[in-house]
mmCIF file with all atom_site columns, C-alpha atoms in Angstrom:
data_model
loop_
_atom_site.group_PDB
_atom_site.id
_atom_site.type_symbol
_atom_site.label_atom_id
_atom_site.label_alt_id
_atom_site.label_comp_id
_atom_site.label_asym_id
_atom_site.label_entity_id
_atom_site.label_seq_id
_atom_site.pdbx_PDB_ins_code
_atom_site.Cartn_x
_atom_site.Cartn_y
_atom_site.Cartn_z
_atom_site.occupancy
_atom_site.B_iso_or_equiv
_atom_site.pdbx_formal_charge
_atom_site.auth_seq_id
_atom_site.auth_comp_id
_atom_site.auth_asym_id
_atom_site.auth_atom_id
_atom_site.pdbx_PDB_model_num
ATOM 1   C CA . MET A 1 1   ? 0.023   0.099   0.029  1.00 70.00 ? 19  MET A CA 1
ATOM 2   C CA . ASN A 1 2   ? 1.532   3.324   -1.017 1.00 89.00 ? 20  ASN A CA 1
ATOM 3   C CA . LYS A 1 3   ? 2.055   6.294   1.704  1.00 88.00 ? 21  LYS A CA 1
ATOM 4   C CA . THR A 1 4   ? -0.865  8.405   0.368  1.00 89.00 ? 22  THR A CA 1
ATOM 5   C CA . LYS A 1 5   ? -3.301  5.737   0.630  1.00 94.00 ? 23  LYS A CA 1
ATOM 6   C CA . LYS A 1 6   ? -2.222  4.606   4.139  1.00 94.00 ? 24  LYS A CA 1
ATOM 7   C CA . LYS A 1 7   ? -2.642  8.261   5.462  1.00 95.00 ? 25  LYS A CA 1
ATOM 8   C CA . ILE A 1 8   ? -6.109  8.534   3.883  1.00 96.00 ? 26  ILE A CA 1
ATOM 9   C CA . LEU A 1 9   ? -7.125  5.376   5.808  1.00 97.00 ? 27  LEU A CA 1
ATOM 10  C CA . GLU A 1 10  ? -5.614  6.627   8.962  1.00 97.00 ? 28  GLU A CA 1
ATOM 11  C CA . ALA A 1 11  ? -7.063  9.902   8.629  1.00 97.00 ? 29  ALA A CA 1
ATOM 12  C CA . ALA A 1 12  ? -10.358 8.430   7.816  1.00 97.00 ? 30  ALA A CA 1
ATOM 13  C CA . LEU A 1 13  ? -10.266 6.137   10.841 1.00 97.00 ? 31  LEU A CA 1
ATOM 14  C CA . GLN A 1 14  ? -9.683  9.014   13.105 1.00 97.00 ? 32  GLN A CA 1
ATOM 15  C CA . LEU A 1 15  ? -12.439 11.074  11.647 1.00 97.00 ? 33  LEU A CA 1
ATOM 16  C CA . PHE A 1 16  ? -15.000 8.002   11.611 1.00 97.00 ? 34  PHE A CA 1
ATOM 17  C CA . ASN A 1 17  ? -14.077 7.415   15.100 1.00 95.00 ? 35  ASN A CA 1
ATOM 18  C CA . THR A 1 18  ? -14.415 10.903  16.263 1.00 93.00 ? 36  THR A CA 1
ATOM 19  C CA . TYR A 1 19  ? -17.376 12.264  14.331 1.00 94.00 ? 37  TYR A CA 1
ATOM 20  C CA . GLY A 1 20  ? -19.220 9.311   13.245 1.00 94.00 ? 38  GLY A CA 1
ATOM 21  C CA . LEU A 1 21  ? -19.689 7.514   9.790  1.00 95.00 ? 39  LEU A CA 1
ATOM 22  C CA . PRO A 1 22  ? -22.624 9.599   8.419  1.00 95.00 ? 40  PRO A CA 1
ATOM 23  C CA . ASN A 1 23  ? -20.775 12.678  9.493  1.00 96.00 ? 41  ASN A CA 1
ATOM 24  C CA . VAL A 1 24  ? -17.542 12.176  7.647  1.00 97.00 ? 42  VAL A CA 1
ATOM 25  C CA . SER A 1 25  ? -17.350 13.140  3.781  1.00 95.00 ? 43  SER A CA 1
ATOM 26  C CA . GLN A 1 26  ? -14.802 12.510  1.318  1.00 95.00 ? 44  GLN A CA 1
ATOM 27  C CA . ARG A 1 27  ? -14.268 16.327  1.500  1.00 95.00 ? 45  ARG A CA 1
ATOM 28  C CA . LYS A 1 28  ? -13.871 16.433  5.037  1.00 96.00 ? 46  LYS A CA 1
ATOM 29  C CA . ILE A 1 29  ? -11.036 13.718  4.853  1.00 97.00 ? 47  ILE A CA 1
ATOM 30  C CA . SER A 1 30  ? -9.183  15.467  2.072  1.00 95.00 ? 48  SER A CA 1
ATOM 31  C CA . ASP A 1 31  ? -9.427  18.865  3.980  1.00 95.00 ? 49  ASP A CA 1
ATOM 32  C CA . HIS A 1 32  ? -7.902  17.254  7.066  1.00 96.00 ? 50  HIS A CA 1
ATOM 33  C CA . LEU A 1 33  ? -5.055  15.704  5.273  1.00 95.00 ? 51  LEU A CA 1
ATOM 34  C CA . GLY A 1 34  ? -4.592  18.983  3.049  1.00 94.00 ? 52  GLY A CA 1
ATOM 35  C CA . ILE A 1 35  ? -4.840  17.143  -0.203 1.00 93.00 ? 53  ILE A CA 1
ATOM 36  C CA . SER A 1 36  ? -7.209  17.793  -3.158 1.00 93.00 ? 54  SER A CA 1
ATOM 37  C CA . PRO A 1 37  ? -10.559 16.022  -3.462 1.00 92.00 ? 55  PRO A CA 1
ATOM 38  C CA . GLY A 1 38  ? -9.126  14.657  -6.883 1.00 93.00 ? 56  GLY A CA 1
ATOM 39  C CA . ASN A 1 39  ? -6.116  13.157  -5.172 1.00 93.00 ? 57  ASN A CA 1
ATOM 40  C CA . LEU A 1 40  ? -8.641  11.366  -2.693 1.00 93.00 ? 58  LEU A CA 1
ATOM 41  C CA . THR A 1 41  ? -10.739 9.856   -5.204 1.00 94.00 ? 59  THR A CA 1
ATOM 42  C CA . TYR A 1 42  ? -7.693  8.693   -7.347 1.00 93.00 ? 60  TYR A CA 1
ATOM 43  C CA . HIS A 1 43  ? -7.065  6.296   -4.366 1.00 94.00 ? 61  HIS A CA 1
ATOM 44  C CA . PHE A 1 44  ? -10.562 5.742   -3.203 1.00 95.00 ? 62  PHE A CA 1
ATOM 45  C CA . LYS A 1 45  ? -13.330 6.507   -5.742 1.00 95.00 ? 63  LYS A CA 1
ATOM 46  C CA . LYS A 1 46  ? -16.184 6.408   -3.231 1.00 95.00 ? 64  LYS A CA 1
ATOM 47  C CA . LYS A 1 47  ? -16.475 6.868   0.490  1.00 96.00 ? 65  LYS A CA 1
ATOM 48  C CA . GLU A 1 48  ? -17.667 3.389   0.675  1.00 96.00 ? 66  GLU A CA 1
ATOM 49  C CA . ASN A 1 49  ? -14.183 1.891   -0.699 1.00 97.00 ? 67  ASN A CA 1
ATOM 50  C CA . ILE A 1 50  ? -12.609 3.739   2.396  1.00 97.00 ? 68  ILE A CA 1
ATOM 51  C CA . GLU A 1 51  ? -15.230 2.297   4.603  1.00 97.00 ? 69  GLU A CA 1
ATOM 52  C CA . GLU A 1 52  ? -14.575 -1.359  3.223  1.00 97.00 ? 70  GLU A CA 1
ATOM 53  C CA . ALA A 1 53  ? -10.907 -0.913  3.447  1.00 97.00 ? 71  ALA A CA 1
ATOM 54  C CA . LEU A 1 54  ? -11.200 -0.237  7.213  1.00 97.00 ? 72  LEU A CA 1
ATOM 55  C CA . TYR A 1 55  ? -13.540 -2.982  7.697  1.00 97.00 ? 73  TYR A CA 1
ATOM 56  C CA . PHE A 1 56  ? -11.618 -5.525  6.051  1.00 97.00 ? 74  PHE A CA 1
ATOM 57  C CA . ASP A 1 57  ? -8.430  -4.409  8.049  1.00 96.00 ? 75  ASP A CA 1
ATOM 58  C CA . LEU A 1 58  ? -10.557 -4.901  11.290 1.00 96.00 ? 76  LEU A CA 1
ATOM 59  C CA . VAL A 1 59  ? -11.480 -8.272  10.019 1.00 96.00 ? 77  VAL A CA 1
ATOM 60  C CA . ASN A 1 60  ? -8.152  -9.265  9.080  1.00 95.00 ? 78  ASN A CA 1
ATOM 61  C CA . TRP A 1 61  ? -6.925  -8.305  12.920 1.00 93.00 ? 79  TRP A CA 1
ATOM 62  C CA . ILE A 1 62  ? -9.695  -10.384 14.546 1.00 92.00 ? 80  ILE A CA 1
ATOM 63  C CA . SER A 1 63  ? -8.878  -13.424 12.131 1.00 92.00 ? 81  SER A CA 1
ATOM 64  C CA . GLU A 1 64  ? -5.282  -12.967 13.131 1.00 92.00 ? 82  GLU A CA 1
ATOM 65  C CA . GLU A 1 65  ? -6.319  -13.009 16.868 1.00 90.00 ? 83  GLU A CA 1
ATOM 66  C CA . PHE A 1 66  ? -8.223  -16.033 16.425 1.00 89.00 ? 84  PHE A CA 1
ATOM 67  C CA . ARG A 1 67  ? -5.282  -18.024 14.730 1.00 90.00 ? 85  ARG A CA 1
ATOM 68  C CA . GLN A 1 68  ? -2.888  -16.903 17.613 1.00 90.00 ? 86  GLN A CA 1
ATOM 69  C CA . MET A 1 69  ? -5.528  -18.150 20.076 1.00 89.00 ? 87  MET A CA 1
ATOM 70  C CA . GLY A 1 70  ? -5.686  -21.454 18.364 1.00 87.00 ? 88  GLY A CA 1
ATOM 71  C CA . GLU A 1 71  ? -2.172  -21.962 18.898 1.00 90.00 ? 89  GLU A CA 1
ATOM 72  C CA . LYS A 1 72  ? -2.067  -21.322 22.676 1.00 92.00 ? 90  LYS A CA 1
ATOM 73  C CA . GLU A 1 73  ? -2.683  -23.854 25.483 1.00 93.00 ? 91  GLU A CA 1
ATOM 74  C CA . VAL A 1 74  ? -6.331  -24.089 26.263 1.00 95.00 ? 92  VAL A CA 1
ATOM 75  C CA . SER A 1 75  ? -6.970  -22.162 29.610 1.00 94.00 ? 93  SER A CA 1
ATOM 76  C CA . LEU A 1 76  ? -9.276  -19.575 30.909 1.00 94.00 ? 94  LEU A CA 1
ATOM 77  C CA . GLN A 1 77  ? -6.623  -17.252 31.122 1.00 92.00 ? 95  GLN A CA 1
ATOM 78  C CA . ASN A 1 78  ? -5.630  -17.336 27.547 1.00 93.00 ? 96  ASN A CA 1
ATOM 79  C CA . LEU A 1 79  ? -9.235  -17.053 26.526 1.00 92.00 ? 97  LEU A CA 1
ATOM 80  C CA . ILE A 1 80  ? -9.849  -13.874 28.784 1.00 89.00 ? 98  ILE A CA 1
ATOM 81  C CA . THR A 1 81  ? -6.527  -12.430 27.273 1.00 88.00 ? 99  THR A CA 1
ATOM 82  C CA . PHE A 1 82  ? -7.986  -13.073 23.997 1.00 89.00 ? 100 PHE A CA 1
ATOM 83  C CA . VAL A 1 83  ? -11.143 -11.413 24.783 1.00 88.00 ? 101 VAL A CA 1
ATOM 84  C CA . ASP A 1 84  ? -9.379  -8.315  26.219 1.00 85.00 ? 102 ASP A CA 1
ATOM 85  C CA . SER A 1 85  ? -7.308  -7.991  23.139 1.00 87.00 ? 103 SER A CA 1
ATOM 86  C CA . PHE A 1 86  ? -10.380 -8.564  20.954 1.00 85.00 ? 104 PHE A CA 1
ATOM 87  C CA . PHE A 1 87  ? -11.971 -5.421  22.882 1.00 85.00 ? 105 PHE A CA 1
ATOM 88  C CA . VAL A 1 88  ? -8.912  -3.310  22.108 1.00 86.00 ? 106 VAL A CA 1
ATOM 89  C CA . THR A 1 89  ? -9.333  -3.912  18.393 1.00 89.00 ? 107 THR A CA 1
ATOM 90  C CA . ILE A 1 90  ? -12.888 -3.122  18.636 1.00 88.00 ? 108 ILE A CA 1
ATOM 91  C CA . TYR A 1 91  ? -12.161 -0.025  20.348 1.00 88.00 ? 109 TYR A CA 1
ATOM 92  C CA . THR A 1 92  ? -9.498  0.660   17.484 1.00 92.00 ? 110 THR A CA 1
ATOM 93  C CA . TYR A 1 93  ? -12.109 0.489   14.804 1.00 95.00 ? 111 TYR A CA 1
ATOM 94  C CA . ARG A 1 94  ? -15.013 1.851   17.001 1.00 93.00 ? 112 ARG A CA 1
ATOM 95  C CA . PHE A 1 95  ? -16.688 3.507   14.163 1.00 95.00 ? 113 PHE A CA 1
ATOM 96  C CA . VAL A 1 96  ? -17.672 0.092   12.711 1.00 96.00 ? 114 VAL A CA 1
ATOM 97  C CA . TYR A 1 97  ? -19.612 -0.977  15.811 1.00 93.00 ? 115 TYR A CA 1
ATOM 98  C CA . LEU A 1 98  ? -20.969 2.451   16.699 1.00 93.00 ? 116 LEU A CA 1
ATOM 99  C CA . ASP A 1 99  ? -22.461 2.672   13.222 1.00 95.00 ? 117 ASP A CA 1
ATOM 100 C CA . ILE A 1 100 ? -23.030 -0.796  12.393 1.00 94.00 ? 118 ILE A CA 1
ATOM 101 C CA . VAL A 1 101 ? -26.449 -0.449  11.714 1.00 94.00 ? 119 VAL A CA 1
ATOM 102 C CA . HIS A 1 102 ? -25.691 2.419   9.122  1.00 95.00 ? 120 HIS A CA 1
ATOM 103 C CA . LEU A 1 103 ? -23.190 0.440   7.325  1.00 95.00 ? 121 LEU A CA 1
ATOM 104 C CA . MET A 1 104 ? -25.469 -2.698  7.117  1.00 95.00 ? 122 MET A CA 1
ATOM 105 C CA . ARG A 1 105 ? -28.102 -0.666  5.280  1.00 95.00 ? 123 ARG A CA 1
ATOM 106 C CA . ASN A 1 106 ? -25.904 1.320   3.213  1.00 96.00 ? 124 ASN A CA 1
ATOM 107 C CA . ASN A 1 107 ? -22.867 -0.914  2.505  1.00 96.00 ? 125 ASN A CA 1
ATOM 108 C CA . ASP A 1 108 ? -23.932 -3.865  0.436  1.00 96.00 ? 126 ASP A CA 1
ATOM 109 C CA . VAL A 1 109 ? -20.223 -5.153  0.177  1.00 97.00 ? 127 VAL A CA 1
ATOM 110 C CA . ILE A 1 110 ? -19.893 -4.929  4.048  1.00 97.00 ? 128 ILE A CA 1
ATOM 111 C CA . SER A 1 111 ? -23.357 -6.268  4.726  1.00 96.00 ? 129 SER A CA 1
ATOM 112 C CA . ALA A 1 112 ? -23.170 -9.515  2.650  1.00 97.00 ? 130 ALA A CA 1
ATOM 113 C CA . HIS A 1 113 ? -19.631 -10.049 3.891  1.00 97.00 ? 131 HIS A CA 1
ATOM 114 C CA . TYR A 1 114 ? -20.720 -9.673  7.464  1.00 95.00 ? 132 TYR A CA 1
ATOM 115 C CA . LYS A 1 115 ? -23.450 -11.978 7.151  1.00 94.00 ? 133 LYS A CA 1
ATOM 116 C CA . GLN A 1 116 ? -21.181 -14.689 6.031  1.00 95.00 ? 134 GLN A CA 1
ATOM 117 C CA . LEU A 1 117 ? -18.626 -13.774 8.641  1.00 94.00 ? 135 LEU A CA 1
ATOM 118 C CA . ILE A 1 118 ? -20.771 -14.426 11.723 1.00 93.00 ? 136 ILE A CA 1
ATOM 119 C CA . ILE A 1 119 ? -21.497 -17.727 10.381 1.00 93.00 ? 137 ILE A CA 1
ATOM 120 C CA . SER A 1 120 ? -17.714 -18.576 10.237 1.00 94.00 ? 138 SER A CA 1
ATOM 121 C CA . ARG A 1 121 ? -17.079 -16.909 13.620 1.00 93.00 ? 139 ARG A CA 1
ATOM 122 C CA . LYS A 1 122 ? -19.971 -19.016 15.122 1.00 94.00 ? 140 LYS A CA 1
ATOM 123 C CA . LEU A 1 123 ? -17.920 -21.948 13.842 1.00 94.00 ? 141 LEU A CA 1
ATOM 124 C CA . GLN A 1 124 ? -14.666 -20.852 15.367 1.00 92.00 ? 142 GLN A CA 1
ATOM 125 C CA . PHE A 1 125 ? -16.264 -20.253 18.497 1.00 93.00 ? 143 PHE A CA 1
ATOM 126 C CA . LEU A 1 126 ? -18.032 -23.617 18.652 1.00 95.00 ? 144 LEU A CA 1
ATOM 127 C CA . ARG A 1 127 ? -14.758 -25.331 17.943 1.00 94.00 ? 145 ARG A CA 1
ATOM 128 C CA . MET A 1 128 ? -13.218 -23.388 20.746 1.00 94.00 ? 146 MET A CA 1
ATOM 129 C CA . ILE A 1 129 ? -16.007 -24.442 23.238 1.00 96.00 ? 147 ILE A CA 1
ATOM 130 C CA . GLU A 1 130 ? -15.384 -28.246 22.111 1.00 96.00 ? 148 GLU A CA 1
ATOM 131 C CA . GLN A 1 131 ? -11.571 -27.689 23.113 1.00 95.00 ? 149 GLN A CA 1
ATOM 132 C CA . PHE A 1 132 ? -12.699 -26.454 26.435 1.00 97.00 ? 150 PHE A CA 1
ATOM 133 C CA . ILE A 1 133 ? -15.131 -29.078 27.077 1.00 97.00 ? 151 ILE A CA 1
ATOM 134 C CA . ASP A 1 134 ? -12.555 -31.673 26.127 1.00 97.00 ? 152 ASP A CA 1
ATOM 135 C CA . SER A 1 135 ? -10.030 -29.934 28.660 1.00 96.00 ? 153 SER A CA 1
ATOM 136 C CA . GLY A 1 136 ? -12.669 -30.285 31.520 1.00 97.00 ? 154 GLY A CA 1
ATOM 137 C CA . LEU A 1 137 ? -13.161 -26.464 31.881 1.00 97.00 ? 155 LEU A CA 1
ATOM 138 C CA . PHE A 1 138 ? -16.586 -26.077 30.101 1.00 98.00 ? 156 PHE A CA 1
ATOM 139 C CA . ARG A 1 139 ? -19.428 -28.621 30.852 1.00 98.00 ? 157 ARG A CA 1
ATOM 140 C CA . GLU A 1 140 ? -21.268 -30.335 28.244 1.00 97.00 ? 158 GLU A CA 1
ATOM 141 C CA . ALA A 1 141 ? -24.356 -28.821 26.827 1.00 97.00 ? 159 ALA A CA 1
ATOM 142 C CA . GLU A 1 142 ? -27.437 -29.400 28.864 1.00 96.00 ? 160 GLU A CA 1
ATOM 143 C CA . LEU A 1 143 ? -29.957 -27.839 26.464 1.00 96.00 ? 161 LEU A CA 1
ATOM 144 C CA . PRO A 1 144 ? -30.387 -28.095 22.697 1.00 96.00 ? 162 PRO A CA 1
ATOM 145 C CA . ASP A 1 145 ? -28.349 -25.572 20.811 1.00 96.00 ? 163 ASP A CA 1
ATOM 146 C CA . GLU A 1 146 ? -26.947 -24.206 24.300 1.00 97.00 ? 164 GLU A CA 1
ATOM 147 C CA . TYR A 1 147 ? -23.504 -22.987 22.856 1.00 97.00 ? 165 TYR A CA 1
ATOM 148 C CA . GLU A 1 148 ? -25.052 -21.585 19.765 1.00 97.00 ? 166 GLU A CA 1
ATOM 149 C CA . MET A 1 149 ? -27.185 -19.405 22.059 1.00 96.00 ? 167 MET A CA 1
ATOM 150 C CA . LEU A 1 150 ? -24.224 -18.446 24.057 1.00 96.00 ? 168 LEU A CA 1
ATOM 151 C CA . TYR A 1 151 ? -22.477 -17.370 20.820 1.00 95.00 ? 169 TYR A CA 1
ATOM 152 C CA . LYS A 1 152 ? -25.387 -15.140 19.950 1.00 94.00 ? 170 LYS A CA 1
ATOM 153 C CA . ARG A 1 153 ? -25.432 -13.284 23.212 1.00 92.00 ? 171 ARG A CA 1
ATOM 154 C CA . ILE A 1 154 ? -21.556 -12.793 23.080 1.00 90.00 ? 172 ILE A CA 1
ATOM 155 C CA . GLN A 1 155 ? -21.878 -11.616 19.405 1.00 91.00 ? 173 GLN A CA 1
ATOM 156 C CA . ILE A 1 156 ? -24.394 -9.157  20.758 1.00 90.00 ? 174 ILE A CA 1
ATOM 157 C CA . ILE A 1 157 ? -22.146 -7.787  23.472 1.00 86.00 ? 175 ILE A CA 1
ATOM 158 C CA . LEU A 1 158 ? -19.431 -7.252  20.846 1.00 85.00 ? 176 LEU A CA 1
ATOM 159 C CA . ASP A 1 159 ? -21.299 -5.724  18.253 1.00 88.00 ? 177 ASP A CA 1
ATOM 160 C CA . PHE A 1 160 ? -23.564 -3.239  20.631 1.00 88.00 ? 178 PHE A CA 1
ATOM 161 C CA . TYR A 1 161 ? -21.398 -2.983  23.625 1.00 84.00 ? 179 TYR A CA 1
ATOM 162 C CA . LEU A 1 162 ? -19.804 0.447   22.596 1.00 85.00 ? 180 LEU A CA 1
ATOM 163 C CA . SER A 1 163 ? -23.071 1.852   21.628 1.00 86.00 ? 181 SER A CA 1
ATOM 164 C CA . ALA A 1 164 ? -24.503 0.933   25.317 1.00 83.00 ? 182 ALA A CA 1
ATOM 165 C CA . GLU A 1 165 ? -21.485 2.675   26.611 1.00 80.00 ? 183 GLU A CA 1
ATOM 166 C CA . GLU A 1 166 ? -21.985 5.900   24.680 1.00 80.00 ? 184 GLU A CA 1
ATOM 167 C CA . ILE A 1 167 ? -25.678 6.052   25.403 1.00 82.00 ? 185 ILE A CA 1
ATOM 168 C CA . THR A 1 168 ? -25.080 5.460   29.418 1.00 78.00 ? 186 THR A CA 1
ATOM 169 C CA . GLU A 1 169 ? -21.804 7.210   29.737 1.00 69.00 ? 187 GLU A CA 1
ATOM 170 C CA . ASN A 1 170 ? -21.906 9.799   27.008 1.00 63.00 ? 188 ASN A CA 1
ATOM 171 C CA . THR A 1 171 ? -18.261 9.150   26.004 1.00 61.00 ? 189 THR A CA 1
ATOM 172 C CA . ILE A 1 172 ? -16.046 6.091   25.082 1.00 61.00 ? 190 ILE A CA 1
ATOM 173 C CA . GLY A 1 173 ? -12.319 5.868   26.145 1.00 58.00 ? 191 GLY A CA 1
ATOM 174 C CA . TYR A 1 174 ? -10.720 2.644   26.434 1.00 50.00 ? 192 TYR A CA 1
ATOM 175 C CA . ARG A 1 175 ? -10.697 2.152   30.240 1.00 50.00 ? 193 ARG A CA 1
ATOM 176 C CA . PRO A 1 176 ? -14.122 3.816   30.651 1.00 45.00 ? 194 PRO A CA 1
ATOM 177 C CA . MET A 1 177 ? -15.144 0.994   28.377 1.00 49.00 ? 195 MET A CA 1
ATOM 178 C CA . GLY A 1 178 ? -14.362 -0.475  31.869 1.00 54.00 ? 196 GLY A CA 1
ATOM 179 C CA . ASN A 1 179 ? -16.327 -3.772  32.468 1.00 72.00 ? 197 ASN A CA 1
ATOM 180 C CA . HIS A 1 180 ? -16.289 -5.302  28.838 1.00 80.00 ? 198 HIS A CA 1
ATOM 181 C CA . THR A 1 181 ? -13.915 -8.357  29.802 1.00 83.00 ? 199 THR A CA 1
ATOM 182 C CA . LEU A 1 182 ? -15.622 -8.648  33.199 1.00 85.00 ? 200 LEU A CA 1
ATOM 183 C CA . LEU A 1 183 ? -19.088 -8.730  31.379 1.00 86.00 ? 201 LEU A CA 1
ATOM 184 C CA . PHE A 1 184 ? -17.801 -11.809 29.064 1.00 88.00 ? 202 PHE A CA 1
ATOM 185 C CA . MET A 1 185 ? -16.315 -13.490 32.191 1.00 89.00 ? 203 MET A CA 1
ATOM 186 C CA . HIS A 1 186 ? -19.774 -13.274 33.823 1.00 91.00 ? 204 HIS A CA 1
ATOM 187 C CA . SER A 1 187 ? -21.417 -14.808 30.580 1.00 93.00 ? 205 SER A CA 1
ATOM 188 C CA . ILE A 1 188 ? -19.467 -17.910 30.637 1.00 94.00 ? 206 ILE A CA 1
ATOM 189 C CA . TYR A 1 189 ? -19.322 -18.512 34.554 1.00 95.00 ? 207 TYR A CA 1
ATOM 190 C CA . PRO A 1 190 ? -22.436 -20.722 34.118 1.00 96.00 ? 208 PRO A CA 1
ATOM 191 C CA . TYR A 1 191 ? -20.902 -23.163 31.745 1.00 97.00 ? 209 TYR A CA 1
ATOM 192 C CA . LEU A 1 192 ? -17.674 -23.697 33.913 1.00 97.00 ? 210 LEU A CA 1
ATOM 193 C CA . THR A 1 193 ? -16.922 -27.151 35.455 1.00 98.00 ? 211 THR A CA 1
ATOM 194 C CA . LEU A 1 194 ? -15.612 -27.118 38.896 1.00 97.00 ? 212 LEU A CA 1
ATOM 195 C CA . LYS A 1 195 ? -12.266 -27.240 37.404 1.00 96.00 ? 213 LYS A CA 1
ATOM 196 C CA . GLY A 1 196 ? -13.172 -24.136 35.440 1.00 96.00 ? 214 GLY A CA 1
ATOM 197 C CA . LYS A 1 197 ? -14.832 -22.126 38.256 1.00 96.00 ? 215 LYS A CA 1
ATOM 198 C CA . LYS A 1 198 ? -11.450 -22.680 40.249 1.00 94.00 ? 216 LYS A CA 1
ATOM 199 C CA . GLN A 1 199 ? -9.370  -21.182 37.224 1.00 93.00 ? 217 GLN A CA 1
ATOM 200 C CA . PHE A 1 200 ? -12.167 -18.503 37.118 1.00 94.00 ? 218 PHE A CA 1
ATOM 201 C CA . GLN A 1 201 ? -11.883 -17.500 40.882 1.00 93.00 ? 219 GLN A CA 1
ATOM 202 C CA . GLU A 1 202 ? -8.165  -17.284 40.603 1.00 92.00 ? 220 GLU A CA 1
ATOM 203 C CA . ILE A 1 203 ? -8.305  -14.813 37.752 1.00 89.00 ? 221 ILE A CA 1
ATOM 204 C CA . LEU A 1 204 ? -11.228 -12.779 38.749 1.00 85.00 ? 222 LEU A CA 1
ATOM 205 C CA . PRO A 1 205 ? -9.516  -10.420 41.075 1.00 84.00 ? 223 PRO A CA 1
ATOM 206 C CA . LEU A 1 206 ? -7.374  -9.128  38.076 1.00 76.00 ? 224 LEU A CA 1
ATOM 207 C CA . TYR A 1 207 ? -10.509 -7.730  36.343 1.00 76.00 ? 225 TYR A CA 1
ATOM 208 C CA . GLU A 1 208 ? -12.498 -6.435  39.198 1.00 70.00 ? 226 GLU A CA 1
#
């Protein structure tokens, strides 16, 4: 990627995060960078192309985090560290989550990809749960599709946590996001075995 294109994406990410996706035009991005609108459209013909480039950067970052998690020992500490890192990435690309409904309604490329993505992410999540069941940290499912329902709840937390924080706290900073990891920990606690709960109790004080 050439330097100008990289600078455009960096500036757009900053502006989208600060002002919200619907409030940032290509003109605002070019003015921020001090370049002509023509120079910007040479690299990104439409604003949607910038949105897509940043969205796929986010997807690639998260895919790499999943890959790294798959190479680590199965433990609650590694799972929680993974989730904490996940939220850092979400915060970095927070406009995607704060404006997710706008994106789904107005960007067909992102909307189509996201609908397929959540299916593949669910499969990754369920494979991870199987590993934790095999390790004796998670219990076997007691209800039909119980872990599919857990995935759905966690997906909602990941997609809309920042929106909830902005509504209730009126501002978002990484630490004021605050209890994101603790919220995840409480979500998985009912699924832990005695062995898992023991590990959980050892880790909990670090996040309270």
